[in-house]
XYZ file of C-alpha atoms in Angstrom:
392
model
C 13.880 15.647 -6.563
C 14.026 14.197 -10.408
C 12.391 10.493 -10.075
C 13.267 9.344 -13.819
C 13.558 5.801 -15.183
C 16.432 3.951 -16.692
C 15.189 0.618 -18.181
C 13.713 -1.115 -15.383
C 15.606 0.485 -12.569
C 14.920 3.898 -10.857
C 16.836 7.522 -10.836
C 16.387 9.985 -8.350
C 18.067 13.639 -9.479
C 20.545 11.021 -12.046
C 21.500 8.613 -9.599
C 20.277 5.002 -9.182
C 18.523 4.556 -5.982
C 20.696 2.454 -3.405
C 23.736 3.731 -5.214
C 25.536 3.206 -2.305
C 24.623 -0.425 -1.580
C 27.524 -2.989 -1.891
C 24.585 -4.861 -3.471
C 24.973 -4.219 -6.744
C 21.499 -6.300 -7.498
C 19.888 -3.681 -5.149
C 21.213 -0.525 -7.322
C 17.472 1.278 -8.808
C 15.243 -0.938 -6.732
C 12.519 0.965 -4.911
C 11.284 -0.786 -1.944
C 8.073 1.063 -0.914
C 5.093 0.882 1.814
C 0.999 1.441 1.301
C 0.594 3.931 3.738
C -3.023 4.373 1.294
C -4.526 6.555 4.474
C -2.104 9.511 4.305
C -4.790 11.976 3.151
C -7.943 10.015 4.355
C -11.552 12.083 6.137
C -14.938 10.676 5.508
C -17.328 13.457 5.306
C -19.944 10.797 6.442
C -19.305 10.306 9.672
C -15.921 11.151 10.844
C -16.721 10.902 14.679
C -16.677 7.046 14.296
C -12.662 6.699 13.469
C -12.056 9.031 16.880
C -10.807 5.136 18.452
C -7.122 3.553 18.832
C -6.690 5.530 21.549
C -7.501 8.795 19.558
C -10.062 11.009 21.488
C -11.039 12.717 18.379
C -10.400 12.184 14.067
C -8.288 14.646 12.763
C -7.047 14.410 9.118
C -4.372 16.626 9.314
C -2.923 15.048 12.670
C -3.371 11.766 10.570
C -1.123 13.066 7.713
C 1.446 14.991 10.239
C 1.826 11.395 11.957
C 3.110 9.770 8.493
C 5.270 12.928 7.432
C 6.706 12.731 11.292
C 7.289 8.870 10.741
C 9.304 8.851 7.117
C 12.756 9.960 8.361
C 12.780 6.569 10.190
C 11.162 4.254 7.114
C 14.298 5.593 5.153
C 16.518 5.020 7.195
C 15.458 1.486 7.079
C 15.555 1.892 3.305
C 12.049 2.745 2.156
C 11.933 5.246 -1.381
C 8.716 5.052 -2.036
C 4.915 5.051 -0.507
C 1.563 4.821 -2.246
C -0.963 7.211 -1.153
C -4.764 7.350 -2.470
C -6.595 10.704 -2.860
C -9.405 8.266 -2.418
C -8.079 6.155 0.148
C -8.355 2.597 0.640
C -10.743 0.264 2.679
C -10.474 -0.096 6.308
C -11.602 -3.816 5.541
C -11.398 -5.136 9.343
C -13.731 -2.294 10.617
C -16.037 -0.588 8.342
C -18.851 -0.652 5.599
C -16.462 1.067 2.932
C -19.262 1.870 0.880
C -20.555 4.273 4.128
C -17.440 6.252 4.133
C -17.591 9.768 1.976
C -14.282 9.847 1.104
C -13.936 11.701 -2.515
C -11.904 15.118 -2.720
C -13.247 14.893 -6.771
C -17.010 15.683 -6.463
C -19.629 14.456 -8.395
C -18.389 15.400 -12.012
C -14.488 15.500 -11.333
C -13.900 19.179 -11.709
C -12.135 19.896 -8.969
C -10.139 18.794 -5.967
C -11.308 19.757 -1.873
C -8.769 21.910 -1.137
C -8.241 20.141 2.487
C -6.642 17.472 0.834
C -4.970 18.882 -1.801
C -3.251 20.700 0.951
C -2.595 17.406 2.792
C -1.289 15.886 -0.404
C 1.026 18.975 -1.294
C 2.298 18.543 2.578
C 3.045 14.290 2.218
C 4.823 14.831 -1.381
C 7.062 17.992 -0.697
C 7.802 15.882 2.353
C 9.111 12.750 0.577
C 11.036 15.166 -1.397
C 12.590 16.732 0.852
C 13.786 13.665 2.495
C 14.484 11.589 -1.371
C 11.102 9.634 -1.633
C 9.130 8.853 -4.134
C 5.356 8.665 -4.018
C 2.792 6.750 -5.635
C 0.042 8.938 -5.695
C -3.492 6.764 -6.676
C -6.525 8.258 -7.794
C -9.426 5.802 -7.573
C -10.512 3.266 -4.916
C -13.602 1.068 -5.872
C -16.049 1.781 -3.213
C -15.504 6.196 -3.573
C -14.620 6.233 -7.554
C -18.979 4.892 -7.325
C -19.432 8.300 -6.119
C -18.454 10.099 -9.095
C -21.065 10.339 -11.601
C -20.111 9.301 -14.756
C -16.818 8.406 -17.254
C -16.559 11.929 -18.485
C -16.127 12.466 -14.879
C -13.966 9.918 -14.094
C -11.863 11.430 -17.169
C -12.369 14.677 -15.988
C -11.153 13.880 -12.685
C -8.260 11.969 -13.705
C -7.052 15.201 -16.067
C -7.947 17.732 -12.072
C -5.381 15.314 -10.583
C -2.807 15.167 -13.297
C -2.519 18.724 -13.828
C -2.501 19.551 -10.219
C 0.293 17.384 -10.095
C 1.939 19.428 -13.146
C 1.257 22.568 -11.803
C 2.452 21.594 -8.321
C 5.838 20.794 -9.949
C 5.807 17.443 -8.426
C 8.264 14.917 -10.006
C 8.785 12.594 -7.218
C 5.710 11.182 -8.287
C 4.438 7.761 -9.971
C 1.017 8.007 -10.764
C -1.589 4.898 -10.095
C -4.935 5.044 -11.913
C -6.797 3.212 -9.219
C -6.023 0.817 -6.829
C -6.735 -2.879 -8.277
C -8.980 -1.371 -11.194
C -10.680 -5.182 -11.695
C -12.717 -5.042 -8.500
C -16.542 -4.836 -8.475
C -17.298 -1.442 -7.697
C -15.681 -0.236 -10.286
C -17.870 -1.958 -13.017
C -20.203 1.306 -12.728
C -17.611 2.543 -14.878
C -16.198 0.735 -17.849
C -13.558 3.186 -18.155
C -12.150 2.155 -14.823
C -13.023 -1.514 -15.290
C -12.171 -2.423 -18.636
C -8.284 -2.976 -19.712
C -8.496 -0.837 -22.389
C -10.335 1.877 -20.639
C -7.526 1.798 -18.301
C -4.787 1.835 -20.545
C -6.933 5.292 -22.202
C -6.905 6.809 -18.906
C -3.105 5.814 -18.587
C -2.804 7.949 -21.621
C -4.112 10.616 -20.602
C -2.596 11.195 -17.219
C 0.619 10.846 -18.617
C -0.580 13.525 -21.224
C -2.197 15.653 -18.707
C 0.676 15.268 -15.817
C 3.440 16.453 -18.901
C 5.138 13.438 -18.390
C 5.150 11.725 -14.941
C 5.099 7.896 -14.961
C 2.133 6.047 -14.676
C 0.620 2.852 -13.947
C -2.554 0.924 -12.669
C -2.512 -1.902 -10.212
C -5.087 -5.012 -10.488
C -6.225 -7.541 -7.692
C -2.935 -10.205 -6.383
C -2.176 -12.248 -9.512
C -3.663 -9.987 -12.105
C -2.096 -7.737 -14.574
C -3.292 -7.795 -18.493
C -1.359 -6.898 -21.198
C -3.165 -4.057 -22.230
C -2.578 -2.051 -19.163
C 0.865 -3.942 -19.173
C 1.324 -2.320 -22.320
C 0.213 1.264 -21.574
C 2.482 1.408 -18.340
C 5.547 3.643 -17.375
C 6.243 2.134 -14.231
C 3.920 -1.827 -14.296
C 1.964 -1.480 -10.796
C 1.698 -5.380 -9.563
C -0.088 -7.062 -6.269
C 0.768 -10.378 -4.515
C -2.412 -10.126 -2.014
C -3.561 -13.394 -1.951
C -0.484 -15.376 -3.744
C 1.176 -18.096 -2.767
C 5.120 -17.796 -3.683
C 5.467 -19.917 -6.407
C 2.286 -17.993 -7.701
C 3.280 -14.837 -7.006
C 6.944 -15.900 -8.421
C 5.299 -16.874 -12.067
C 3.265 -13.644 -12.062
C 6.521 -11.967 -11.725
C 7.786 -14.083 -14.564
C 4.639 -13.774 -16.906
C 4.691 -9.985 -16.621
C 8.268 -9.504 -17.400
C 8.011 -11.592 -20.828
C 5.563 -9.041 -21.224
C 7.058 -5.757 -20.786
C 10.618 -6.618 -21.270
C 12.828 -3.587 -19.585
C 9.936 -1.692 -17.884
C 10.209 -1.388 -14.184
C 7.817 -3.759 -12.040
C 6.945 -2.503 -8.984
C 4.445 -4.721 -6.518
C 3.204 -1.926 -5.085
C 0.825 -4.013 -2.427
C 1.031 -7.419 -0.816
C 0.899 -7.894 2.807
C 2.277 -8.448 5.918
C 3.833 -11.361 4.845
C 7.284 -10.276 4.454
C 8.615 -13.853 2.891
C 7.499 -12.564 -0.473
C 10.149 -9.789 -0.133
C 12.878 -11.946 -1.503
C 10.668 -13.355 -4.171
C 10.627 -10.236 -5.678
C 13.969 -9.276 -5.051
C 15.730 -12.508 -6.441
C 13.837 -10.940 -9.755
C 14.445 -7.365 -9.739
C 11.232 -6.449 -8.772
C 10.609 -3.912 -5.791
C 8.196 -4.982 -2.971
C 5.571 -3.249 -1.175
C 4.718 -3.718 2.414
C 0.703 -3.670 3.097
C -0.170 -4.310 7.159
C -4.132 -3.260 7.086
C -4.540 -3.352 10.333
C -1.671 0.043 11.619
C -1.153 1.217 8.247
C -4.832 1.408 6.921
C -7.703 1.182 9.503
C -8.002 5.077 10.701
C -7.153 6.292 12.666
C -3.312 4.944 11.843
C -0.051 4.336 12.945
C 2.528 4.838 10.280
C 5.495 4.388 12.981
C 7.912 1.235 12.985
C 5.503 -0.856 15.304
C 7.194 -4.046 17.037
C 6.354 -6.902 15.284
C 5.614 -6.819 11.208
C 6.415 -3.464 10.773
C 10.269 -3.248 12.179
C 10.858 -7.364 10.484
C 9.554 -5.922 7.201
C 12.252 -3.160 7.539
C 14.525 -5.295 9.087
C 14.452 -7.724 6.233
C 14.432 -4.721 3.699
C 17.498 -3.307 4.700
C 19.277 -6.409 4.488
C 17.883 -7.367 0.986
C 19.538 -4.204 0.227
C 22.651 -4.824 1.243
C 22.465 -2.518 4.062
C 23.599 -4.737 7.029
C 21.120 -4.390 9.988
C 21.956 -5.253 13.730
C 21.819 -8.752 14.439
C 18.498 -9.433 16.161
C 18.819 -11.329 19.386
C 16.431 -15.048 18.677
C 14.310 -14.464 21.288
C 13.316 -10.835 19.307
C 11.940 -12.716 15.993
C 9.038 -13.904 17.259
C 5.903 -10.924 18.658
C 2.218 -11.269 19.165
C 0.614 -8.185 17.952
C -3.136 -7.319 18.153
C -3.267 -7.237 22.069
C -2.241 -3.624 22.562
C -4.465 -1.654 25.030
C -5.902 0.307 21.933
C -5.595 -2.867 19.089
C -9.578 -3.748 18.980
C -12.788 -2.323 17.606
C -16.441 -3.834 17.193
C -15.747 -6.055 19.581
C -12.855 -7.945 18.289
C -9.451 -8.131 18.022
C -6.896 -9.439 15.333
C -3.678 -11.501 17.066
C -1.203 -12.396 14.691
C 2.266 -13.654 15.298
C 4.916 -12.307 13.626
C 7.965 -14.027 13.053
C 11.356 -12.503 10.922
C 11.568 -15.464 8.992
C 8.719 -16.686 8.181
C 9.629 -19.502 5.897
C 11.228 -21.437 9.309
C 8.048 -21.499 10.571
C 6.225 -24.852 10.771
C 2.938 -23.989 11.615
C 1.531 -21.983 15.131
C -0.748 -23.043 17.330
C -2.859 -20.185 19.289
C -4.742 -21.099 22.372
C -6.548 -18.924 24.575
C -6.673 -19.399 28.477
C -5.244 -22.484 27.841
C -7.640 -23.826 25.295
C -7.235 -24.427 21.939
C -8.197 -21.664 18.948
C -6.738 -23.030 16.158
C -3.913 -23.416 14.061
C -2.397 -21.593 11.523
C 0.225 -22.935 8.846
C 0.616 -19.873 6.217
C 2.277 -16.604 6.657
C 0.992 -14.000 8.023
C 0.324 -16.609 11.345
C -3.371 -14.698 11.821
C -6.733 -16.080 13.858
C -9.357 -16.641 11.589
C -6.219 -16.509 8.138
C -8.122 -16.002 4.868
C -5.612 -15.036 3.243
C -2.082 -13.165 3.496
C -3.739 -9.753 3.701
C -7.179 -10.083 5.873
C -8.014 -12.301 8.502
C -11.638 -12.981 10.335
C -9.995 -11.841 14.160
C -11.610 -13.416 17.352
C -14.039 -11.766 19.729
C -12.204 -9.325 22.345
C -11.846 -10.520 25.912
C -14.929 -8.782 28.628
């Protein structure tokens, strides 16, 4: 499959995506998922992410699981996933800074062949099936592993010409996850806006012409990487609406008829239509199933089926009417849904913005209460919350 752009909308093989939509607003949109995991190992200590009900970590299985899952995300309308060769951060569970997850080495030179293989599995895949992917290269807390900013460069020119050689051009390349993070200050390159927008260069360069992009933390994107864009990566993590609405708004003035894709938010699905009412395609991020290891890239009850519920209807693909009693589930108490001790209740609800505020007690005594989407124990923010010790 051909991904190409057209302005700020999306082609795949010539056609605008949701061609068939009777929304016409919905016609090259590309509604996508962080599913950041799909080629994850840590060479550190593996042994540790055999929980969830797993009795053992196996990165393959892991990867197998999300190709075995994507037949039912697009039927619910997802065209796109981002995937890191680095990973991202199980942030609820781990010290990311313990976990040896770089298939680059040391000086960049080459890529582990385990998860190149994984990689060349997930993207053939999505192409098979008319998906895109969002392939990242860099994630704070691993890129510190590499040595030095020849090596990030020469690492960023392995990747891009694997992807050339591979013939992948389903692909949208991402520079690193949220390149303004701390970790990432070891290298300039990766830290700096206009170091960014060189390495933008040069993947474009060294892929022979696949889009590319960078992402920075919810709220941030500066012109220079703005500038240097294909396809401008965007986050809403942390953003209230109106704030995430104005980014929106800021970036466009920007770019003008480039494609804006927020390529990472949260569960909280009520930003969907924020960036929908402006063009701009939403990503799904639920860090607890879709990026703690080992995960669970099925439609799970709860944020994961109202996220593609509310999707396909911003689409203009009409889903079945969900009964009332349906929009309302309390996730985190699974058999399996703990580690360290605690667990991580939230309530979802398919529309959030009805929501008041919700009250959580436990064994009939009060917890707290929450009045901001995602409706999490211990909410600081829309993307991570604090959790609450697991019951004996």
């Amino acid at each position: 499959m051909q991904l190409t752009l057209d302005g700020s909308r999306f082609r795949f093989d010539g056609h605008l995506t949701y061609a068939d939509s009777p929304n016409a607003d919905a016609h090259g949109m590309l509604m996508n998922a962080r599913f950041i995991q799909g080629v994850f190992d840590d060479k550190a200590d593996p042994s540790r992410f055999a929980r969830f009900g797993f009795d053992e970590w196996d990165a393959d299985a892991q990867t197998d699981r999300l190709i075995a899952a994507l037949p039912e995300w697009y039927g619910w309308g997802l065209r796109a996933f981002t995937v890191g060769f680095q990973g991202g951060g199980p942030c609820f569970t781990t010290e990311n800074p313990t976990i040896d997850n770089n298939p680059f080495g040391r000086r960049g030179e080459a890529i582990d062949p385990a998860y190149a293989a994984r990689m060349e599995r997930l993207v053939r895949a999505a192409d098979g099936l008319g998906m895109a992917v969002i392939v990242s290269f860099f994630y704070g807390d691993q890129a510190a592993r590499i040595d030095d900013e020849d090596s990030v460069r020469r690492a960023v020119t392995t990747a891009s010409r694997w992807l050339r050689d591979g013939g992948y051009r389903n692909v949208i390349i991402e520079i690193s996850n949220e390149y303004n993070v701390g970790p990432f200050a070891k290298h300039p390159v990766l830290f700096e806006p206009y170091g960014v927008a060189s390495l933008i260069d040069l993947a474009r360069r060294e892929s022979g012409g696949l889009p590319v992009g960078c992402s920075g933390t919810g709220g941030v994107m500066p012109d220079a990487i703005a500038d240097a864009s294909d396809v401008v990566l965007i986050h809403g993590n942390g953003q209230s609406r109106q704030r995430f609405a104005n980014l929106i708004t800021r970036v466009r003035q920007r770019v003008g008829d480039k494609p804006i894709v927020c390529n990472e938010d949260s569960p909280a699905v009520s930003n969907l239509p924020v960036a929908t009412r402006q063009g701009v395609s939403w990503g799904y991020y639920n860090n607890w199933t879709k990026q703690e290891p080992p995960t669970r890239y099925e439609v799970r009850p709860g944020h994961d089926h109202f996220f593609a519920w509310r999707m396909a209807d911003a689409l203009g693909y009409a889903p079945d009417a969900i009964p009332h009693d349906d929009q309302f589930v309390l996730t985190g108490l699974d058999e399996h849904d703990h580690a360290n001790g605690r667990r991580w209740p939230v309530l979802a609800c398919l529309f959030t913005e009805q929501v008041d505020r919700v009250d959580f007690e436990r064994d009939g005594t009060h917890v707290e209460t929450q009045y901001d989407d995602p409706f999490a124990v211990g909410w600081r923010s829309n993307w991570y919350h604090l959790g609450h010790p697991a019951a004996d």
